[in-house]
Coordinates of C-alpha atoms in Angstrom, one line a residue:
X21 CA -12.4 44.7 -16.6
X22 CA -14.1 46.6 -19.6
X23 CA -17.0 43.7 -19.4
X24 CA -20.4 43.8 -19.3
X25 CA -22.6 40.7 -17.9
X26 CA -25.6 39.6 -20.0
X27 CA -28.4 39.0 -17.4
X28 CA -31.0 38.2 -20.1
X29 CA -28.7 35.1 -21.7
X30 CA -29.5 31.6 -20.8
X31 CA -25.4 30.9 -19.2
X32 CA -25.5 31.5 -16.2
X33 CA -23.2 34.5 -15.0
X34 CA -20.3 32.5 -13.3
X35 CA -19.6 30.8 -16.9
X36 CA -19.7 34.6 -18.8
X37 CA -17.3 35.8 -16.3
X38 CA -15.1 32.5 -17.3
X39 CA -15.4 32.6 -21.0
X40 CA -14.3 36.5 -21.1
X41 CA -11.2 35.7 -19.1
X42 CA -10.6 32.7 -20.9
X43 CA -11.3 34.5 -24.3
X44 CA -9.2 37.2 -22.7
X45 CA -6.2 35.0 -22.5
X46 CA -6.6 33.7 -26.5
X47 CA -6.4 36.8 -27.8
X48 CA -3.7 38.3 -25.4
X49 CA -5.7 40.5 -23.1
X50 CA -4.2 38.6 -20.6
X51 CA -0.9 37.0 -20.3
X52 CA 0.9 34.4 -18.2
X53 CA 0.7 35.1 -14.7
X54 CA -1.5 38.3 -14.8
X55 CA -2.7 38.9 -11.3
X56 CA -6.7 38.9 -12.0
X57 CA -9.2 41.3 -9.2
X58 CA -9.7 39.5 -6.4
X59 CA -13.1 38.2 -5.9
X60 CA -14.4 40.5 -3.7
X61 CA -13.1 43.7 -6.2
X62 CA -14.2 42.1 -9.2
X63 CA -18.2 41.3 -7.4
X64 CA -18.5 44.8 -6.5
X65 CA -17.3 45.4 -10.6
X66 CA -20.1 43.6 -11.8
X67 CA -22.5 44.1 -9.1
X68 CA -22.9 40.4 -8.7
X69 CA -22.6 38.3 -5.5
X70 CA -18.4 37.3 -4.8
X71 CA -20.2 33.6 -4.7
X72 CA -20.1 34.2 -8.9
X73 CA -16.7 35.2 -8.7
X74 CA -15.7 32.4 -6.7
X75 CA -17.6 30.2 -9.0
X76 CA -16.0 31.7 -12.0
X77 CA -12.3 31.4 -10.8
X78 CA -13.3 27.9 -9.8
X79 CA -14.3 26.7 -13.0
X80 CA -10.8 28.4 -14.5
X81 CA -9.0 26.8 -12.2
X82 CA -10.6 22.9 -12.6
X83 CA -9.1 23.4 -16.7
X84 CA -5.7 24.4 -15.7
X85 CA -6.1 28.3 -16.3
X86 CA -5.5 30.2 -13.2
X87 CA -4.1 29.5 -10.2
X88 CA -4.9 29.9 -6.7
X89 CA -1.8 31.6 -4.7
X90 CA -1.9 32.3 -1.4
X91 CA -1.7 35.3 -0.1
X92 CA -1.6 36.6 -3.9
X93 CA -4.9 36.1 -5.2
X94 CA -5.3 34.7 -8.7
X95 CA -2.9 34.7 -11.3
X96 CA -3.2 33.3 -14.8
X97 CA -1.2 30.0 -15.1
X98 CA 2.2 30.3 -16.4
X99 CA 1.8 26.3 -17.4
X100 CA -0.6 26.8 -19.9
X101 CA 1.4 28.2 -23.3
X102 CA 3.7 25.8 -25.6
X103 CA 5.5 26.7 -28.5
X104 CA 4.5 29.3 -30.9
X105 CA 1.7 30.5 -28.0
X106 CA -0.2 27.6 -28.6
X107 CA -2.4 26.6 -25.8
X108 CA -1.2 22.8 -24.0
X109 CA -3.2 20.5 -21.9
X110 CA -2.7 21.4 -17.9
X111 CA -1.8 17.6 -17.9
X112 CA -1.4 17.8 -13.9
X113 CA -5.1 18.7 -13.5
X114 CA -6.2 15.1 -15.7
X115 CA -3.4 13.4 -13.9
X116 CA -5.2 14.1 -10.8
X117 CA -8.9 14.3 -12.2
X118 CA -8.8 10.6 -13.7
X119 CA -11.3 8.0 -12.6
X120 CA -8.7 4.9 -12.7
X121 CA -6.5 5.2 -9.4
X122 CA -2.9 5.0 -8.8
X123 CA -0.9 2.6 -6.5
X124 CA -0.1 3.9 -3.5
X125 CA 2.3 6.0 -3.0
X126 CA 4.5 3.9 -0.8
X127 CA 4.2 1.3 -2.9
X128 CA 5.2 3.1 -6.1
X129 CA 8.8 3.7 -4.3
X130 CA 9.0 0.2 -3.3
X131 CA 8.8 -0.9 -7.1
X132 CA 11.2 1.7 -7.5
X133 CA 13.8 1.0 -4.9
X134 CA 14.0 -2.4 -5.7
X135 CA 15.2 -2.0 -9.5
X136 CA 18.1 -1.3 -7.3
X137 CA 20.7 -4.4 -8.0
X138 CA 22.1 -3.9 -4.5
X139 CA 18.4 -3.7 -2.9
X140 CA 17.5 -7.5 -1.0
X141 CA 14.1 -7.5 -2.2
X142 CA 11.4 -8.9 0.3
X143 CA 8.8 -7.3 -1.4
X144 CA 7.7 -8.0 -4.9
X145 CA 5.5 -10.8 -4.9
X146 CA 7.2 -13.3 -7.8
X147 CA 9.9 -16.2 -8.2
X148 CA 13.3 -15.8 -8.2
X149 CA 15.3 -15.8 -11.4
X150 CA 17.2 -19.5 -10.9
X151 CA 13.2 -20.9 -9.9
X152 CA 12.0 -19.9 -13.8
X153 CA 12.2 -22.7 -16.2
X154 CA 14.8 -21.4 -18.3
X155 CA 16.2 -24.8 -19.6
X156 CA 12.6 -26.1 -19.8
X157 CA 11.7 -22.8 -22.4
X158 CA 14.8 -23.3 -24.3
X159 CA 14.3 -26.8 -25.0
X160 CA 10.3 -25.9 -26.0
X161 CA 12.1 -23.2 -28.5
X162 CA 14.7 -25.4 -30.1
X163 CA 12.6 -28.6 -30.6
X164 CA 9.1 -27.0 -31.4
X165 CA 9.0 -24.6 -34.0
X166 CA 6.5 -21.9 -33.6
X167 CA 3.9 -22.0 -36.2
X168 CA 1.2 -20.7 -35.3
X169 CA -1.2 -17.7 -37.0
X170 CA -0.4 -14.4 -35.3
X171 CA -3.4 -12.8 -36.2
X172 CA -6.3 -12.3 -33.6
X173 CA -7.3 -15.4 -31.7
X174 CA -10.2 -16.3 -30.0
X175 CA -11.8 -13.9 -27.7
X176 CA -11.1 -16.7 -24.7
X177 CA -8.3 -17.4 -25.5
X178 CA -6.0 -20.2 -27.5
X179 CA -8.6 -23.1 -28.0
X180 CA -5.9 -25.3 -27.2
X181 CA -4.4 -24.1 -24.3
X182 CA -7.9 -23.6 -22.6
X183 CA -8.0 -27.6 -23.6
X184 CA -4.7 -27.4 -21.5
X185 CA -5.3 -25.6 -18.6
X186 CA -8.6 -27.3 -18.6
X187 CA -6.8 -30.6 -17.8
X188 CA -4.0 -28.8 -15.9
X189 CA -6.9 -28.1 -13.3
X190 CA -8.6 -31.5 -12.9
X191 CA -5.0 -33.1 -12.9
X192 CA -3.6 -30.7 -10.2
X193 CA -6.9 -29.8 -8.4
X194 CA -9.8 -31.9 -9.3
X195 CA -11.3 -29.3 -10.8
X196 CA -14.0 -30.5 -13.4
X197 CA -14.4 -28.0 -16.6
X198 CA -14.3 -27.5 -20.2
X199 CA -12.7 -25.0 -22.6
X200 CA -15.3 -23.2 -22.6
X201 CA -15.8 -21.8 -19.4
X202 CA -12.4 -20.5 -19.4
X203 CA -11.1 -17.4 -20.4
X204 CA -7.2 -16.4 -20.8
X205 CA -6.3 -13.0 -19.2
X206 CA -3.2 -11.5 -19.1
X207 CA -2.2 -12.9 -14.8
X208 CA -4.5 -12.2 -11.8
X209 CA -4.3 -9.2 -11.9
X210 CA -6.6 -8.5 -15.3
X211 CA -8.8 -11.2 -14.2
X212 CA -9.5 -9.3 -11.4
X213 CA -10.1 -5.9 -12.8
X214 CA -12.3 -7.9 -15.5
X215 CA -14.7 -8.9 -12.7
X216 CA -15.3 -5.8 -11.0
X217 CA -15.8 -3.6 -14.0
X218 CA -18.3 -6.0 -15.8
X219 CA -20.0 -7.7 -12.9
X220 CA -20.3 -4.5 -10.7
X221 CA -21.8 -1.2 -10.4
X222 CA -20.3 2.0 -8.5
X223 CA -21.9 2.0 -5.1
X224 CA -22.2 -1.4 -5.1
X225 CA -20.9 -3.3 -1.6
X226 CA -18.2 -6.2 -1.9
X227 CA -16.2 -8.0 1.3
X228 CA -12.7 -8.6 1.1
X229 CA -10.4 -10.5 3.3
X230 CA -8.4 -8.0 6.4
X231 CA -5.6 -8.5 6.1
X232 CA -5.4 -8.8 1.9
X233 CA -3.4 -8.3 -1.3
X234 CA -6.9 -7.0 -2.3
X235 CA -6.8 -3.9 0.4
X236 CA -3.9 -2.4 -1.5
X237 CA -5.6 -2.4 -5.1
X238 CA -7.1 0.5 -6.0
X239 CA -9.2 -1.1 -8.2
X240 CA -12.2 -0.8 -5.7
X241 CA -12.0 2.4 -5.2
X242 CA -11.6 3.5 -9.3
X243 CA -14.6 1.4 -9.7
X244 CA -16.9 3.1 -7.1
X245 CA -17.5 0.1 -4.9
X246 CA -17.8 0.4 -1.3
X247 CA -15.7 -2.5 0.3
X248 CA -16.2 -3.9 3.7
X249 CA -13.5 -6.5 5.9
X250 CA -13.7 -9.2 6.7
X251 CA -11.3 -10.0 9.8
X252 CA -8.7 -13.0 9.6
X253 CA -7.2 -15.6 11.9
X254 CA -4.9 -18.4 11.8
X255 CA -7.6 -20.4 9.8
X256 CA -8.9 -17.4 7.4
X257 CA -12.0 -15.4 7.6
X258 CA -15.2 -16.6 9.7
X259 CA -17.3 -17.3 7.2
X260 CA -20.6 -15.9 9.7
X261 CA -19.2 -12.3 9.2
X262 CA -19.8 -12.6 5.7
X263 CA -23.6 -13.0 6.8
X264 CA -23.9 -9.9 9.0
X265 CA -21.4 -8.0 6.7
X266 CA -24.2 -9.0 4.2
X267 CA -27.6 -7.7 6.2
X268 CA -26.1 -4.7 6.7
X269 CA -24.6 -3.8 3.7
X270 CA -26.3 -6.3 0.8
X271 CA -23.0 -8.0 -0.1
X272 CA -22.9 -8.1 -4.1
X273 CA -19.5 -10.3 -4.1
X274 CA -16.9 -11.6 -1.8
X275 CA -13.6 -11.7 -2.7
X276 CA -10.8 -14.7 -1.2
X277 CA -7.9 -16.6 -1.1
X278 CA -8.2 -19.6 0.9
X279 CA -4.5 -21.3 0.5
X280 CA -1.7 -19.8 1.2
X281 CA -3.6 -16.3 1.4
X282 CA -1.3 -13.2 0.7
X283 CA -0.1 -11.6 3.0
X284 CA -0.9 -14.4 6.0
X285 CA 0.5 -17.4 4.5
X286 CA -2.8 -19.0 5.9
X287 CA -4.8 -21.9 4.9
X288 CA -8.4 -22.2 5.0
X289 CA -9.6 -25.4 6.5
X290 CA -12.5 -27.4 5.0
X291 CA -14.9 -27.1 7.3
X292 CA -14.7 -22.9 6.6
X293 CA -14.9 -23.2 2.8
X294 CA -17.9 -25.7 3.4
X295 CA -19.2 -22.7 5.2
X296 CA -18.4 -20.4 2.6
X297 CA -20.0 -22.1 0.0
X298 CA -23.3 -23.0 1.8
X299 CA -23.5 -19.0 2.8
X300 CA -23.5 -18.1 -0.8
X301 CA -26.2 -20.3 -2.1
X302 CA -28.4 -19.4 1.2
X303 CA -27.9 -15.4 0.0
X304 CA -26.7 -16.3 -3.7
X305 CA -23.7 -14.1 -3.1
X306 CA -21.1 -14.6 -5.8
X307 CA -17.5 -15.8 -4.6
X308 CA -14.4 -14.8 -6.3
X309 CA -11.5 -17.3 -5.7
X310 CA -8.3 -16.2 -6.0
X311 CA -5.7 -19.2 -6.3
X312 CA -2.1 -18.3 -6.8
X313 CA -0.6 -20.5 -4.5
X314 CA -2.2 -23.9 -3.6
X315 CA 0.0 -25.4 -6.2
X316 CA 3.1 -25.1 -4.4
X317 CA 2.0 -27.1 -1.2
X318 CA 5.3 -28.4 0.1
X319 CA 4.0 -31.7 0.8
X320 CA 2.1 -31.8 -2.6
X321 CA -0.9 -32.6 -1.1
X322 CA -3.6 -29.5 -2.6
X323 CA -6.4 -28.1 -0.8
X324 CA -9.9 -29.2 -2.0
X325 CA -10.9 -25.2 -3.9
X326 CA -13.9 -23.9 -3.3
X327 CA -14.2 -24.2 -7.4
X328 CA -14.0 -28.2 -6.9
X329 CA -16.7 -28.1 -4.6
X330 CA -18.8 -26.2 -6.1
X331 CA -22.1 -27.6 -7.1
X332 CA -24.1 -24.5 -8.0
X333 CA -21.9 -22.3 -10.4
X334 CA -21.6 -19.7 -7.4
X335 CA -17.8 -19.4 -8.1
X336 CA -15.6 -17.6 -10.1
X337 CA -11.7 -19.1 -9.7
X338 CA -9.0 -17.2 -10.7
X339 CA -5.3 -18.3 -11.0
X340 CA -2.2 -18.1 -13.2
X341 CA 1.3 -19.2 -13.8
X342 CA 2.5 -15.9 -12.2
X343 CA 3.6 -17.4 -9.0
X344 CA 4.4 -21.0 -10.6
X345 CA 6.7 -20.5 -13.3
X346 CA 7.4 -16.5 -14.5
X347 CA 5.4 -13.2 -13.7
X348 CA 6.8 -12.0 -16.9
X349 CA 4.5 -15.0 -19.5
X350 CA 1.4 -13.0 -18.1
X351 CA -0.9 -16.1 -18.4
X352 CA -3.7 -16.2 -16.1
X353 CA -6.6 -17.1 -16.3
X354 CA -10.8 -17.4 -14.9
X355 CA -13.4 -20.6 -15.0
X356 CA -16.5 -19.6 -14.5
X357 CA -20.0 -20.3 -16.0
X358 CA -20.0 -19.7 -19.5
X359 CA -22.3 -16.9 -19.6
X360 CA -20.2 -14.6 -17.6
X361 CA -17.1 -15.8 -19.1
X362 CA -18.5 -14.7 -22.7
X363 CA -19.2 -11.2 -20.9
X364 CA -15.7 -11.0 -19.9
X365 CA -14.4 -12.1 -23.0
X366 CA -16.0 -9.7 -24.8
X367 CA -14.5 -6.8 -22.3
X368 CA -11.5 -8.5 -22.8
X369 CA -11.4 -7.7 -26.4
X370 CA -12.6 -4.4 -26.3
X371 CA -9.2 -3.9 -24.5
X372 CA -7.0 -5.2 -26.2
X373 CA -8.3 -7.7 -28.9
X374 CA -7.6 -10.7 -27.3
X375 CA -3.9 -12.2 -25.5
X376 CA -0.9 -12.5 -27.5
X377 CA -0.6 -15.9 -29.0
X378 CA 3.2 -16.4 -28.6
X379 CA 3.3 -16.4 -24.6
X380 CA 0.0 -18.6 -24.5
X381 CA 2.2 -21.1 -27.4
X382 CA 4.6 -21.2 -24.5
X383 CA 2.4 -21.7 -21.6
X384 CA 0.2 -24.0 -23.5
X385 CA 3.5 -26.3 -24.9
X386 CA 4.7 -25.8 -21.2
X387 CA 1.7 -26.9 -19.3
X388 CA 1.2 -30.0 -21.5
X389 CA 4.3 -31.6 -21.0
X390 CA 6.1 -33.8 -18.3
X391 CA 8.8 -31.1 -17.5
X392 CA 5.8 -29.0 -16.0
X393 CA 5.1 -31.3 -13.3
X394 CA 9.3 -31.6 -12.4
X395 CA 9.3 -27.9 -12.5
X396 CA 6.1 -27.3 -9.9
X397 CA 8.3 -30.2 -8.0
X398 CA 11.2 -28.1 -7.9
X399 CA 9.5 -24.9 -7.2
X400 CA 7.8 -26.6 -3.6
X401 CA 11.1 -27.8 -2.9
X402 CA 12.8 -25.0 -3.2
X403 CA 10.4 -22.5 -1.7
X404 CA 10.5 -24.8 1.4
X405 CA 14.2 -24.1 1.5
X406 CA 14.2 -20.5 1.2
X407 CA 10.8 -20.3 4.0
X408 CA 13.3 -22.3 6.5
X409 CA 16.1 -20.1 5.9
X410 CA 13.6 -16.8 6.8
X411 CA 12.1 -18.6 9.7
X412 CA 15.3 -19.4 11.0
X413 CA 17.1 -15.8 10.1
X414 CA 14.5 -14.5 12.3
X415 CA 14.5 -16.4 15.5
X416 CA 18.3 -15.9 15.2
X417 CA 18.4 -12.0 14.5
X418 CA 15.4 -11.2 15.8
X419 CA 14.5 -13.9 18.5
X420 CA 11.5 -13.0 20.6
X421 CA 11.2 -9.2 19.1
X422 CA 9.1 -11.4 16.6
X423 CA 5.9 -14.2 15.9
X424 CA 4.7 -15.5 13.2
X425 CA 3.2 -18.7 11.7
X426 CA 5.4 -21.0 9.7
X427 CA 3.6 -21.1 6.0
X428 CA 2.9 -24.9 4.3
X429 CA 3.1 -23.5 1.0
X430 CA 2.5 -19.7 -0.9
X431 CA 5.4 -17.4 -0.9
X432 CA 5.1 -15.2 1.8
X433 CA 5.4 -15.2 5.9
X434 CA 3.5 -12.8 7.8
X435 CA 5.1 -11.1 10.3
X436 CA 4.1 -9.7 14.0
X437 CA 6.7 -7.1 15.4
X438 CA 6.0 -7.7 19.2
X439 CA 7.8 -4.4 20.3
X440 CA 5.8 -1.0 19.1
X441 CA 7.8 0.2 16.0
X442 CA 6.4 2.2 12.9
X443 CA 6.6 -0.5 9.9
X444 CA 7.3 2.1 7.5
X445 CA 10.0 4.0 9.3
X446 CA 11.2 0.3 9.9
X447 CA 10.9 -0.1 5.7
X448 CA 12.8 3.4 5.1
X449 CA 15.6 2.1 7.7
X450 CA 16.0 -1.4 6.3
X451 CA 16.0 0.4 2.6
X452 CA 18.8 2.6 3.4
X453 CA 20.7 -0.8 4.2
X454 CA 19.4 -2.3 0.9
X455 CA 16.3 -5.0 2.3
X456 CA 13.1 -4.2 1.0
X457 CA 9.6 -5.8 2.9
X458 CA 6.0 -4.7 2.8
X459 CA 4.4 -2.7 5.7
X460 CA 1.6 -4.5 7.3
X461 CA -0.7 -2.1 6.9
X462 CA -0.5 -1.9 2.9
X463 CA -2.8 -5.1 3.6
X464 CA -5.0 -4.0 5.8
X465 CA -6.2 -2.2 9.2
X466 CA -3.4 -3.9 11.6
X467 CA -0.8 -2.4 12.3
X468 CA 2.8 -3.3 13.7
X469 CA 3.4 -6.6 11.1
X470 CA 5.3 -6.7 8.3
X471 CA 5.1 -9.3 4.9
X472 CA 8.7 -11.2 3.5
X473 CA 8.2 -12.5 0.2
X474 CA 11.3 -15.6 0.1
X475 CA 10.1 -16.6 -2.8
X476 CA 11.6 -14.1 -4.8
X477 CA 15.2 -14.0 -2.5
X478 CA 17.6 -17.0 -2.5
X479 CA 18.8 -18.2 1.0
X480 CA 21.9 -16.2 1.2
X481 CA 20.2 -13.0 0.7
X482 CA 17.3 -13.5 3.5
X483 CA 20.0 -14.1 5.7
X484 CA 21.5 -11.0 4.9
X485 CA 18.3 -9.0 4.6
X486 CA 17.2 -10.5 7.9
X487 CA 20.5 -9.3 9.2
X488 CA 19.6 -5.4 7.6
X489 CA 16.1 -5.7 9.6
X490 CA 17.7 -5.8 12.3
X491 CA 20.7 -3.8 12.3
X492 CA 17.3 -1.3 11.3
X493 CA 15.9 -1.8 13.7
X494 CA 18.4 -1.3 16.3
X495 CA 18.9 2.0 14.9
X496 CA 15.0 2.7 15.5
X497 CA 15.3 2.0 19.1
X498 CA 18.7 3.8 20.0
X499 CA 16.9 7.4 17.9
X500 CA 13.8 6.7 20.0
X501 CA 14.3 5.0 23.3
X502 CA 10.7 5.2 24.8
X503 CA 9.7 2.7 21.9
X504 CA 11.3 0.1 24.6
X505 CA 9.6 1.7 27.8

């Protein structure tokens, strides 16, 4: 290289040697895929250590312009010209380099495999089509006109249907707020990533349920929070863990699901959410209720939330129509006290100026009227059905290969394959013959069960898909015989 180093400038010599390659390639010293010195030729060059070198070719590397080959040194990237020589963005490098995280990768092809029409799918966590109030919506569109201002709204969230949800929550759950502690997000989902980028800081500790929905967000991780388990049974978490999770690790927020908890199916008793809620006023450690599900008891009868009993403003509840009426309205929303809910307001419209008011005319018109309550009638109903039809596809394909615990509400059944069997060469099976399930260990550190979402299948096809789990499994066993030994 006809280049001399500058050892009396301020940059240091790594970034010199950078800026004349990449100064190099602008002007056409160097074209795609040159093969630069190697690092050990190009030290002894410029009499500097091959650490500067290395440093150099690093930085080049980190913006897309060289690339590391083995066993052929460095080459100048061939990605890095458009049209006309014009220099483009090495988009792989801020694909990979970007702070918010993707889903895993295994869930990725699940979304994708089940756009198949032919594809059973067990997996996505939502209603099926005939269980969304179509009739109910059509009626709401042909005998209310919609005339309402579709400019922004309030950073909430539609006074009125705040009003709504606000008596939705003390009708349905004896939950005692006003309009003002309650902000609209667009499902869960939003509310969630609200929470932990306004409330938290990277490297602060949080506990989440094992297993949990929560496990496979990356949301913890984008955020910089370190997140600790908290081990399940039949009845939920043990609230004491929270305690010594918290002495060791100063606990900044725990995050639940006590009915119905996805992926379990489990309901917390009263005595353990009394627990709960006596723990975090003793430490003053925020709790974050999730509540999809309680709704849908079969029997009707819903679980006292921790948000009912809670005296002290320790608890932030989350829920949404999502699992209720139709994923696709996007209505969630969080009660909390108004002070934080203001915060995430204002986060809220920093994002995205506030939720459309269309859907939340819908939800709100929805909500408020008596076809709402023979709807959520229907919905346990029928979600009883379709649970009965899995449990009994399973003890009739399946028999003792399997255990689980029969749900009282929710949309999901957690289950335990007895025999050793890798879940997700069990999922690529079962795909093949069009059924699609969630590994186990997507929700956490067990490993060998499985989660069937029958809420979003109707009865005929969990039989069928029950009947592809197994024919899958079969397969498994005759390709690998010492899985029975």
């Amino acid at each position: 290289m006809n280049f001399k180093l500058d050892r009396s400038a301020k940059s240091p010599l790594y970034q010199q040697i950078a800026a004349y390659i990449e100064n190099g390639i602008s002007t056409g010293e160097f074209s795609p895929d040159t093969a630069l010195p190697s690092e050990r030729q190009l030290a002894k060059e410029l009499q500097v250590n091959r650490s500067t070198v290395v440093a150099a070719y690093d930085e080049l590397q980190s913006i897309g312009i060289v690339e590391r080959r083995k066993g052929s040194g460095t080459h100048i990237s061939t990605d890095i010209w458009g049209i006309s020589d014009k220099r483009i963005p090495n988009w792989g490098r801020y694909v990979e380099d970007g702070s918010f995280l993707p889903n895993l990768p295994l869930v990725q092809k699940i979304r994708t495999e089940t756009q198949n029409n032919d594809m059973i799918n067990m997996a996505s966590g939502e209603l099926a089509a005939d269980l969304f109030p179509a009739e109910q919506f059509h009626s709401i569109f042909k005998e209310k006109p919609f005339t309402e201002h579709l400019g922004y709204d309030h950073p909430q969230g539609n006074i009125n249907l705040r009003e709504t949800i606000s008596n939705h929550l003390y009708a349905y759950k004896r939950i005692s707020n006003d309009a003002e502690s309650i902000l609209i997000t667009s499902g869960a989902q939003q509310a969630l990533h609200l929470i932990v980028q306004c409330l938290l800081k990277p490297g602060d500790a949080v506990a989440i349920e094992d297993p949990s929905y929560a496990y496979s967000l990356p949301l913890f991780k984008s955020a910089g929070l370190r997140t600790y388990l908290l081990k399940s049974d039949e009845h939920g978490i043990n609230p004491e863990d929270i305690i010594e999770l918290h002495k060791k690790h100063r606990i900044r927020m725990v995050f639940i699901n006590p009915d119905f908890q996805n992926p379990t199916g489990v309901q917390m008793p009263l005595s353990r959410r009394k627990r709960i809620l006596e723990i975090s006023s003793d430490y003053g450690i925020p709790i974050v209720e999730d509540d999809p599900y309680s709704i849908t008891a079969f029997n009707g009868n819903v679980a006292s939330s921790l948000k009912r009993m809670d005296n002290n403003g320790n608890v932030l509840y989350i829920s949404s129509l999502s699992k209720i009426v139709a994923s696709g309205l996007r209505i969630g929303w969080i009660v909390g006290p108004e002070k934080v809910i203001q915060r995430l307001a204002d986060a809220k419209q920093q994002i995205d100026f506030g939720h459309s008011i269309f859907p939340q005319w819908v939800a709100n018109e929805f909500i408020g009227s008596p076809q709402f309550d023979e709807h959520i009638h229907k919905v346990r109903q029928q979600l009883e059905v379709r649970r009965k039809q899995l449990s009994k596809a399973l003890i009739h394909f399946l028999g003792d290969k399997v255990e689980f615990i029969e749900p009282n509400g929710g949309i999901h059944l957690w289950c335990k394959l007895k025999e050793p069997v890798d879940e997700f060469q069990l999922l690529n099976e079962s795909m093949k013959r069009g059924l699609a399930f969630v590994p186990g260990s997507i929700f956490g550190e067990s490993k060998g069960f499985v989660r069937f979402t029958y809420g979003r299948s109707n009865p005929s096809d969990i039989w069928k898909g029950i009947s592809r789990l197994s024919e899958a499994l079969q397969h498994l066993h005759k390709s690998n015989p010492s899985i029975n030994n």
